[in-house]
C-alpha positions as protocol buffer text, in pm:
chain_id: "A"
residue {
  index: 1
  type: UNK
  ca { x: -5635 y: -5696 z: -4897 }
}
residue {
  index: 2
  type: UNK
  ca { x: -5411 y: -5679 z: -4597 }
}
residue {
  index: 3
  type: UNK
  ca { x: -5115 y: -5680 z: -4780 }
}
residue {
  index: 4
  type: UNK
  ca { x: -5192 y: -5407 z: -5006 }
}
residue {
  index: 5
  type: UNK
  ca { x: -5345 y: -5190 z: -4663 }
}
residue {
  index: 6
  type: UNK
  ca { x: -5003 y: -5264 z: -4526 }
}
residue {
  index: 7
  type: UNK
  ca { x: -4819 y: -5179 z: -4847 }
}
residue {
  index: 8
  type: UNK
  ca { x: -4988 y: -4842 z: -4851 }
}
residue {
  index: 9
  type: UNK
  ca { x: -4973 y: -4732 z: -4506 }
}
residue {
  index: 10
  type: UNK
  ca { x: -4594 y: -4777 z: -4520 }
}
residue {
  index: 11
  type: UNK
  ca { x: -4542 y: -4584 z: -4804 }
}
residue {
  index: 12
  type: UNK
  ca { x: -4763 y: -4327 z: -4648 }
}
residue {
  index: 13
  type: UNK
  ca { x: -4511 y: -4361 z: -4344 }
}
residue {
  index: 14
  type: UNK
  ca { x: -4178 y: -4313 z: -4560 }
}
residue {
  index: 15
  type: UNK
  ca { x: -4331 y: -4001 z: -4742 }
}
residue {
  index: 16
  type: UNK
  ca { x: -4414 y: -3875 z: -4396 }
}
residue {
  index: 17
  type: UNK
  ca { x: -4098 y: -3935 z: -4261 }
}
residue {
  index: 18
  type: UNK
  ca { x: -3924 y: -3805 z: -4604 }
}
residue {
  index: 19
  type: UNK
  ca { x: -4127 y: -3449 z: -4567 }
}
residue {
  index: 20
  type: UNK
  ca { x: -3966 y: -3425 z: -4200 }
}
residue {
  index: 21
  type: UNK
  ca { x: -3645 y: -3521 z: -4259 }
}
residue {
  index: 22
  type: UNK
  ca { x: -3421 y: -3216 z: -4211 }
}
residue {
  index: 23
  type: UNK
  ca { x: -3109 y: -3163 z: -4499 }
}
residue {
  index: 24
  type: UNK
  ca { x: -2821 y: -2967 z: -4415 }
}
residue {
  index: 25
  type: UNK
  ca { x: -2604 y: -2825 z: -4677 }
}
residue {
  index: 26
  type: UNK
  ca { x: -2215 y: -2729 z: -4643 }
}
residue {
  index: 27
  type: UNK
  ca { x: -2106 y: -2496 z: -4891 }
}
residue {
  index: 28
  type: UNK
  ca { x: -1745 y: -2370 z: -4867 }
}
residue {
  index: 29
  type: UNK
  ca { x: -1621 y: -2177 z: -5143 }
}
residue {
  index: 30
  type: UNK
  ca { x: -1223 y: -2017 z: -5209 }
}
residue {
  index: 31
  type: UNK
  ca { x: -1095 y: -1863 z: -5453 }
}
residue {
  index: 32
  type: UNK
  ca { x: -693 y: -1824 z: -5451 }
}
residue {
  index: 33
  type: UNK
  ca { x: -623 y: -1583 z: -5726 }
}
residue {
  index: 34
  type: UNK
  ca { x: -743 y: -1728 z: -6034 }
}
residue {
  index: 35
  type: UNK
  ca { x: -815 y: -2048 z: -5890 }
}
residue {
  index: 36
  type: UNK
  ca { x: -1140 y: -2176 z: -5792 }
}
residue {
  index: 37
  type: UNK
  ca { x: -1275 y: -2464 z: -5554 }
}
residue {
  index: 38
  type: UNK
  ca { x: -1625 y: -2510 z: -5437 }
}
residue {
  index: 39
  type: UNK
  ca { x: -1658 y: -2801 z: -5205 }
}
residue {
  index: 40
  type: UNK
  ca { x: -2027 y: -2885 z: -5080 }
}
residue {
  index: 41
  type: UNK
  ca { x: -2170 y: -3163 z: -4831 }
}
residue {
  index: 42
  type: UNK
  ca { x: -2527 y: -3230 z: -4790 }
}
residue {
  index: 43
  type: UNK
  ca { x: -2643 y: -3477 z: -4513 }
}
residue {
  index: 44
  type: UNK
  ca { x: -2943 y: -3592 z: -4306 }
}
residue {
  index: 45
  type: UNK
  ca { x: -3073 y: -3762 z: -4018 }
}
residue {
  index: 46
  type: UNK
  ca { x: -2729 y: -3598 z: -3834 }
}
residue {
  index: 47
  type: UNK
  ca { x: -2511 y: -3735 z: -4075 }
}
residue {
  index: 48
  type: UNK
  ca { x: -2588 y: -4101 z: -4113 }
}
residue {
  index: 49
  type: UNK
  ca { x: -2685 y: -4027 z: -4487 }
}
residue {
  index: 50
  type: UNK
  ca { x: -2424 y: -3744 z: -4621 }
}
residue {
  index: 51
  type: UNK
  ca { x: -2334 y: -3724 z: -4999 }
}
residue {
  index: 52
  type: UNK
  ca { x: -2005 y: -3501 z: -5059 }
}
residue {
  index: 53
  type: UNK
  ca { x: -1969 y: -3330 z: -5396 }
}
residue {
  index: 54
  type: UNK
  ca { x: -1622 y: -3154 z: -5494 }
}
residue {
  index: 55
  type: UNK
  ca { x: -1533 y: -2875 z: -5794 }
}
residue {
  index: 56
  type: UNK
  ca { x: -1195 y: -2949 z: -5900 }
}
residue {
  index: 57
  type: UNK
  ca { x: -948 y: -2633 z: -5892 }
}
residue {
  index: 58
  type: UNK
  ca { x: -1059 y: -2471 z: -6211 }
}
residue {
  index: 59
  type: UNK
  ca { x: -785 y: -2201 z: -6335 }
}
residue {
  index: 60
  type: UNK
  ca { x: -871 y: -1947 z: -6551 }
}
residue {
  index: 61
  type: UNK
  ca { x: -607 y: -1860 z: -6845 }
}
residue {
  index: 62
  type: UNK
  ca { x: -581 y: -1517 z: -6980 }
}
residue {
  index: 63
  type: UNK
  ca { x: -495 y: -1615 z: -7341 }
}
residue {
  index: 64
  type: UNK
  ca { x: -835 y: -1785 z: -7339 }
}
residue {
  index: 65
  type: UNK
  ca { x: -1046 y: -1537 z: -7276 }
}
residue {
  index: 66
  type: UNK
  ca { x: -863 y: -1320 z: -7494 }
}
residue {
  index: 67
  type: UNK
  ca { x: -938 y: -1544 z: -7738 }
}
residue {
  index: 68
  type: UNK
  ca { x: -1340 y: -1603 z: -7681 }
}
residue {
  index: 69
  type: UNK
  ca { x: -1364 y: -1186 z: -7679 }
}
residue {
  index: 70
  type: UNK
  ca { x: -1198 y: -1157 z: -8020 }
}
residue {
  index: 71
  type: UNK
  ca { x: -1390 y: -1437 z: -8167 }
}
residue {
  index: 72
  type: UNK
  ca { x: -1715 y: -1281 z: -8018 }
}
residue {
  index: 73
  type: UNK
  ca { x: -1621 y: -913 z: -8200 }
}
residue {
  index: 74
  type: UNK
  ca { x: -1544 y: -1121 z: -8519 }
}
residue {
  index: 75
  type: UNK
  ca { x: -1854 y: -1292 z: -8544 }
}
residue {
  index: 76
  type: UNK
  ca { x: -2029 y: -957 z: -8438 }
}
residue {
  index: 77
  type: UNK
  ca { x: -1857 y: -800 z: -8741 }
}
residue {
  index: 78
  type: UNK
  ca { x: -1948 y: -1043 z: -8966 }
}
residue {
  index: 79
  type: UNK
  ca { x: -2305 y: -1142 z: -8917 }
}
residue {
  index: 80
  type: UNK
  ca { x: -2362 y: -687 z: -8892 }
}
residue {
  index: 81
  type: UNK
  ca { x: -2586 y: -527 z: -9162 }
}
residue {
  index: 82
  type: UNK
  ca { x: -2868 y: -337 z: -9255 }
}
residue {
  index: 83
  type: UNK
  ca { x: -3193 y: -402 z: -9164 }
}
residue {
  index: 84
  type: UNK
  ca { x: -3456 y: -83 z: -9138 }
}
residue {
  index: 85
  type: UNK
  ca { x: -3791 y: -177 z: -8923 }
}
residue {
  index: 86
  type: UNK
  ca { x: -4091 y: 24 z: -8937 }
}
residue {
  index: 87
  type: UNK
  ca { x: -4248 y: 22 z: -8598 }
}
residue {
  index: 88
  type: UNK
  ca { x: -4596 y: 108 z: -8589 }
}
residue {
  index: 89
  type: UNK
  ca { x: -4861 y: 206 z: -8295 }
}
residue {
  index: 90
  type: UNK
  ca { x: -5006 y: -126 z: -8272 }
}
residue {
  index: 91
  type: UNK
  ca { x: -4630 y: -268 z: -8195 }
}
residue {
  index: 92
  type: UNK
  ca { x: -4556 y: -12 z: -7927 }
}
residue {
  index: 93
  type: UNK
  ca { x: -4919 y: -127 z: -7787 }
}
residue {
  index: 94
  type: UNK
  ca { x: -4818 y: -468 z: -7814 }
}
residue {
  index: 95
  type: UNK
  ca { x: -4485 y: -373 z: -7622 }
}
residue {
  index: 96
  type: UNK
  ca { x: -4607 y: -256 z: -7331 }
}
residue {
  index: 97
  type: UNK
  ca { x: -4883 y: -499 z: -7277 }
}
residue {
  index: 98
  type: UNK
  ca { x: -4572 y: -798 z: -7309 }
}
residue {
  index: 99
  type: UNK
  ca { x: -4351 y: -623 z: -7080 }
}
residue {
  index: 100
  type: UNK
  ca { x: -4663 y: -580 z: -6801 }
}
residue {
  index: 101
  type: UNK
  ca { x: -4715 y: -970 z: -6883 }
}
residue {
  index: 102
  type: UNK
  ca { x: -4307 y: -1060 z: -6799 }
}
residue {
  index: 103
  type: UNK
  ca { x: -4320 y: -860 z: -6551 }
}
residue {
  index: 104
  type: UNK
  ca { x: -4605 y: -1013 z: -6379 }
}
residue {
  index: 105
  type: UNK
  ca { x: -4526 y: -1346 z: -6454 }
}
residue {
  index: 106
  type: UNK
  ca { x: -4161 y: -1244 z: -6267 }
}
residue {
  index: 107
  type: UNK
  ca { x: -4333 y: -1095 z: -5953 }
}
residue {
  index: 108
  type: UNK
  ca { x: -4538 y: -1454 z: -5936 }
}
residue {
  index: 109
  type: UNK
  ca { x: -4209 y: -1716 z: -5975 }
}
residue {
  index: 110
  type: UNK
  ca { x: -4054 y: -1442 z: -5727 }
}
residue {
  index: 111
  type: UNK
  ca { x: -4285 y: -1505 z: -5495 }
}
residue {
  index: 112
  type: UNK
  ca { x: -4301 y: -1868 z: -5472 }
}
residue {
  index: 113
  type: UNK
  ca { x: -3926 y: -1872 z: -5403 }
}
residue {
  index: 114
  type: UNK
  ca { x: -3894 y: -1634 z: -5166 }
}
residue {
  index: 115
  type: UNK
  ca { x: -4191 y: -1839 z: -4957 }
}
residue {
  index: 116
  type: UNK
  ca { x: -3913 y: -2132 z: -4970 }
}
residue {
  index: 117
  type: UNK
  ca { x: -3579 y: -1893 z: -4927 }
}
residue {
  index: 118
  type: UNK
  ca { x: -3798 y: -1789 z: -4565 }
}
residue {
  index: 119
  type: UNK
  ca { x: -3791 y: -2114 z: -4489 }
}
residue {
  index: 120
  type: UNK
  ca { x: -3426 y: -2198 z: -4510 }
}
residue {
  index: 121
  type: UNK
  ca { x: -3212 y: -2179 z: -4241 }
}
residue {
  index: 122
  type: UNK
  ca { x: -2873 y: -2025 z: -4223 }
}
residue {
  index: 123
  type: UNK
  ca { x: -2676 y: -2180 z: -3972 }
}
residue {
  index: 124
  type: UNK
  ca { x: -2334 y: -2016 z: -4063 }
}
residue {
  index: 125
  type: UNK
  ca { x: -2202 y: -1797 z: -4281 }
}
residue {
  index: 126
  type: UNK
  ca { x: -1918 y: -1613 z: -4292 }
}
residue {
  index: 127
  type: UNK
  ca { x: -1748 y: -1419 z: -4631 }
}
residue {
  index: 128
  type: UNK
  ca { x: -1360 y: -1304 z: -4575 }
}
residue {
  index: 129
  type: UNK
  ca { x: -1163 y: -1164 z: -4888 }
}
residue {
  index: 130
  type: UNK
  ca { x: -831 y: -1025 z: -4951 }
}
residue {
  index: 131
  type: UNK
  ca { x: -770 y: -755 z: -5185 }
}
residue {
  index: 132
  type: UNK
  ca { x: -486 y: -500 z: -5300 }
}
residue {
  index: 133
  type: UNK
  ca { x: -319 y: -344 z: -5544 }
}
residue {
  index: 134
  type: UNK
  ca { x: 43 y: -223 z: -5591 }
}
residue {
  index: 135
  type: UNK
  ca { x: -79 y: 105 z: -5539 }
}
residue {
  index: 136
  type: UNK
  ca { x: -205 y: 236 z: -5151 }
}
residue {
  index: 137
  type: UNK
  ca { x: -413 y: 504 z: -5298 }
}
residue {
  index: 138
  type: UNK
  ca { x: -582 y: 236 z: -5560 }
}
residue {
  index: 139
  type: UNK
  ca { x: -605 y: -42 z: -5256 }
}
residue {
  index: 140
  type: UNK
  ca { x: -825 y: 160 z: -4988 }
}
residue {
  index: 141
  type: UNK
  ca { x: -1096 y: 298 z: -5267 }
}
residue {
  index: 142
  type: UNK
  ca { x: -1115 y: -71 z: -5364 }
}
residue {
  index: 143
  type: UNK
  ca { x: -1130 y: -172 z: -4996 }
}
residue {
  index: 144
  type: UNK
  ca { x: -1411 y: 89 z: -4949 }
}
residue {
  index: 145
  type: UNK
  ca { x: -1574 y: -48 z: -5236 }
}
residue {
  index: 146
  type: UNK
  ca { x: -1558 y: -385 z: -5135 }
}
residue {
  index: 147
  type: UNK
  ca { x: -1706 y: -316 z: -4831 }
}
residue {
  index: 148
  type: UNK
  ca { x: -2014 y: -138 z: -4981 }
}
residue {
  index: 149
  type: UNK
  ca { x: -2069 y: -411 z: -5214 }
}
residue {
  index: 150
  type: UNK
  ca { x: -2066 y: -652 z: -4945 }
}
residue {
  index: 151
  type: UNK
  ca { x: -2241 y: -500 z: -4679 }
}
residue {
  index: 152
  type: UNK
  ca { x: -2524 y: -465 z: -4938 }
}
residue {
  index: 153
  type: UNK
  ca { x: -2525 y: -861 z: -5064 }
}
residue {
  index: 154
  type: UNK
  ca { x: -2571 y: -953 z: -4714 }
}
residue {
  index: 155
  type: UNK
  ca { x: -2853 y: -728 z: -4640 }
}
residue {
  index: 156
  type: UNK
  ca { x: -3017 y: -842 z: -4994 }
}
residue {
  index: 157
  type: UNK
  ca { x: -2957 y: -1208 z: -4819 }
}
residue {
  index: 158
  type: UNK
  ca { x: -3089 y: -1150 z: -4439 }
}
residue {
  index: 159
  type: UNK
  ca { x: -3401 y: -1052 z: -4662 }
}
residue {
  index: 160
  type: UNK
  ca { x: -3454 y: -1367 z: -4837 }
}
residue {
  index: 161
  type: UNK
  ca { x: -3305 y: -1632 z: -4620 }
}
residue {
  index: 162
  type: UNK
  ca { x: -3331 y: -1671 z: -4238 }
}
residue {
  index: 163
  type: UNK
  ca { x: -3017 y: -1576 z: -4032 }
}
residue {
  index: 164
  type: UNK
  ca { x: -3012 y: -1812 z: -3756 }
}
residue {
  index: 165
  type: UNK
  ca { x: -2679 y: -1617 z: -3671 }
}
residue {
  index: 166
  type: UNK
  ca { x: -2504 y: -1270 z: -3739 }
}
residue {
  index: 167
  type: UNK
  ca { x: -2330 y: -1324 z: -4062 }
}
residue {
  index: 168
  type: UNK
  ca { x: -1944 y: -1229 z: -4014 }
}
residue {
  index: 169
  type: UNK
  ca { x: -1730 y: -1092 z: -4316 }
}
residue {
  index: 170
  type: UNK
  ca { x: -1440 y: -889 z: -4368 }
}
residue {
  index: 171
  type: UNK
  ca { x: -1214 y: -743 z: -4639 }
}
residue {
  index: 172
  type: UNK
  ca { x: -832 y: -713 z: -4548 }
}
residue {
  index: 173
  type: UNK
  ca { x: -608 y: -520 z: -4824 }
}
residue {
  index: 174
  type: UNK
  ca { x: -290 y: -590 z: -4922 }
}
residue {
  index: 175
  type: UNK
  ca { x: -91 y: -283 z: -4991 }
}
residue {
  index: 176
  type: UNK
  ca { x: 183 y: -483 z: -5168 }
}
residue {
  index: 177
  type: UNK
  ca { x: 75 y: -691 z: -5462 }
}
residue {
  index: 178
  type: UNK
  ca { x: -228 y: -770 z: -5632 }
}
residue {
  index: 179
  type: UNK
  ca { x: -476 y: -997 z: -5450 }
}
residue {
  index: 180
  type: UNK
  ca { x: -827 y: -1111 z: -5510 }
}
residue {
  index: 181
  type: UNK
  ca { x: -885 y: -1384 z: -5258 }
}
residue {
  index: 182
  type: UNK
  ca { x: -1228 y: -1494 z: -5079 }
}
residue {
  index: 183
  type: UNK
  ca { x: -1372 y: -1749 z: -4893 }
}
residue {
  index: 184
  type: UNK
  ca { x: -1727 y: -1791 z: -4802 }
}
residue {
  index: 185
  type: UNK
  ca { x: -1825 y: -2049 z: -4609 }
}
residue {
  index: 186
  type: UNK
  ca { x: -2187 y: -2120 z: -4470 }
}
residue {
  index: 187
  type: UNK
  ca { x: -2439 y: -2393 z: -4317 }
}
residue {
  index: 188
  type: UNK
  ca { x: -2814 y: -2413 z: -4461 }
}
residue {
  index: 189
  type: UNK
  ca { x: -3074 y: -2612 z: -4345 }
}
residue {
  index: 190
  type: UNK
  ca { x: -3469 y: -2689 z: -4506 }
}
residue {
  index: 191
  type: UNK
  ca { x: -3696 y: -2982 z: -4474 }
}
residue {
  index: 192
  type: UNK
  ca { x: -3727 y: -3226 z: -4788 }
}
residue {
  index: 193
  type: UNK
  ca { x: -4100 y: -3156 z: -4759 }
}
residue {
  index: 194
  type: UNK
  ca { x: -4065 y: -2811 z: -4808 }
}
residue {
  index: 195
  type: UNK
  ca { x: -3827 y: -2837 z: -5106 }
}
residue {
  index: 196
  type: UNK
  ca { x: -4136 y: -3046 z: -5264 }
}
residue {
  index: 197
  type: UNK
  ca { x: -4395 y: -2814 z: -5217 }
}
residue {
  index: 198
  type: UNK
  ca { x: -4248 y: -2569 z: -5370 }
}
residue {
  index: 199
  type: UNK
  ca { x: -4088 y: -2778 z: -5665 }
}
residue {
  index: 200
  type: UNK
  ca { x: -4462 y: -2869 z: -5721 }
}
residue {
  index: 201
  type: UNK
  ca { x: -4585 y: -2497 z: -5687 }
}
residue {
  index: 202
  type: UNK
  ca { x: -4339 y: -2423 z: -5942 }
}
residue {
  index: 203
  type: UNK
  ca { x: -4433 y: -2676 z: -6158 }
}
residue {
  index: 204
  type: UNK
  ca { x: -4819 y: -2594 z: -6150 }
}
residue {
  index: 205
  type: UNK
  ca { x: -4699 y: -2216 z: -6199 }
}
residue {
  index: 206
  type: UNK
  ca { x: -4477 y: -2286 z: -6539 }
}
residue {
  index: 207
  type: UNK
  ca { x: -4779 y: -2477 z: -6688 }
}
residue {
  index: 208
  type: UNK
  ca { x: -5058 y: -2252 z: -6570 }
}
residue {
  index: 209
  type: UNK
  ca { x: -4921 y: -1935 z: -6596 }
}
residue {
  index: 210
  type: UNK
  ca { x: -4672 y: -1936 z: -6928 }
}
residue {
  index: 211
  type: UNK
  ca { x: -4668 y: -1566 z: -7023 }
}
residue {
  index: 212
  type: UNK
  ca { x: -4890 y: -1496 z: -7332 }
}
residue {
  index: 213
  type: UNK
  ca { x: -4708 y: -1256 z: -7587 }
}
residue {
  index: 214
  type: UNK
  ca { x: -4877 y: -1045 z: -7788 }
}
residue {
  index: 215
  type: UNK
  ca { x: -4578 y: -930 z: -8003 }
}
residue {
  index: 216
  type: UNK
  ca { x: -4549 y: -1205 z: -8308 }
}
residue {
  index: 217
  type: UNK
  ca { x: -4155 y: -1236 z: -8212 }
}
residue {
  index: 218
  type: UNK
  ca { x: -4192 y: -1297 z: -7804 }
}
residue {
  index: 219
  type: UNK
  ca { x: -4448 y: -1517 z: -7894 }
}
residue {
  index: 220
  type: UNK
  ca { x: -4288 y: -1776 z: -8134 }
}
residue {
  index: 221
  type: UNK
  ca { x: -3966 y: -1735 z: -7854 }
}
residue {
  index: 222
  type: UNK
  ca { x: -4242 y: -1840 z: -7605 }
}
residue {
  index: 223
  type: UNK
  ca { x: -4416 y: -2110 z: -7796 }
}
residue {
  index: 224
  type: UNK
  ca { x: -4040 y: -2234 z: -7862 }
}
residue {
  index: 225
  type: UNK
  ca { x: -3945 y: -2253 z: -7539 }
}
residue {
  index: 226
  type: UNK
  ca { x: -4302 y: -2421 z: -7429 }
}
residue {
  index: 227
  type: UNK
  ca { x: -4190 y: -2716 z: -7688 }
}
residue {
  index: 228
  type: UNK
  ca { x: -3820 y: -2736 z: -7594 }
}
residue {
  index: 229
  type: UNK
  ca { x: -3989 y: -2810 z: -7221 }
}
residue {
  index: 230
  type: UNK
  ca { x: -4161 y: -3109 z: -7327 }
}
């Protein structure tokens, strides 16, 4: 009876001290043209346990993507025709009451994240990009554009996440060539405990509040969906 007393009270210690324990993630990000390379760190208990996961340089080829739009337009041309659908009053009915359940069901899965997103830590991030074009006229309305766009991210961020420190970014243009460079590079940190609570409130939120279509189409995508899950 001891043992088992003993057995339990230490796993009651290890999921105390796992709920504690403090993980800090290292997420640096540059892109060089059309090359990519995301390299991310995450450690804990200041660094005794750290596990360091690398992107290879991915480069993206033009001819490629070329290629994936064409097939895309063919296969659009192919599978087109002619199908007439009589929509009645009981479908618009049914439209509007699936769209106020999506929408409802969004607002809820919103909220649990945001709950952890407040609870995460920025410790560091800064965003600096190059960008130009061979024209100067062309280069400072994208710079001006750039700007916009970013000032606006990181306000959509200081309202989810919380900003130890002032985020620092920039955008330098280049006047000369083309560019379309960044590199963002930032420091989070979140207890494992809180990571689980909300994995779990997640969890009892997918099974207890799957949105109930009313529209025969939604629904069978929904009941799909519910059996693809398990």
């Amino acid at each position: 009876m001891m043992w088992i007393l003993l057995i339990i009270g230490i796993l009651i210690l290890v999921l105390l001290i796992l709920f504690f324990t403090k993980i800090r993630v290292y997420i640096d990000y540059k892109r060089v043209q059309a090359n990519d390379k995301i390299h991310i760190k995450i450690s804990a208990w200041y660094g005794l346990i750290h596990y360091t996961f690398k992107v290879p340089v991915i480069k993206k080829e033009d001819d490629s993507a070329a290629i994936v739009v064409k097939e895309e337009q063919e296969m659009k041309e192919k599978t087109k025709k002619e199908d007439v659908k009589k929509i009645t009053p009981e479908d618009l009915r049914d439209g509007f009451a699936d769209m106020k359940e999506m929408l409802q069901h969004i607002v809820g899965f919103h909220r649990i994240v945001r709950q952890f997103t407040g609870k995460i830590q920025v410790e560091k991030f800064s965003w600096h990009s190059m960008v130009g074009t061979k024209n100067a006229a062309h280069t400072g309305v994208l710079t001006g554009a750039c700007w916009a766009l970013k000032g606006s991210i990181i306000g959509l961020l200081t309202t989810y996440f919380n900003f130890r420190i002032m985020p620092t970014y920039s955008i330098t243009p280049d006047f000369q060539r083309w560019q379309a460079n960044t590199l963002i590079s930032c420091i989070l940190q979140f207890r494992i405990g809180q990571a689980m609570v909300t994995g779990i409130k997640l969890l009892r939120y997918w099974k207890g509040g799957k949105p109930h279509f009313k529209s025969r189409k939604l629904a069978k995508l929904s009941g799909d969906s519910n059996k693809q899950s398990f």
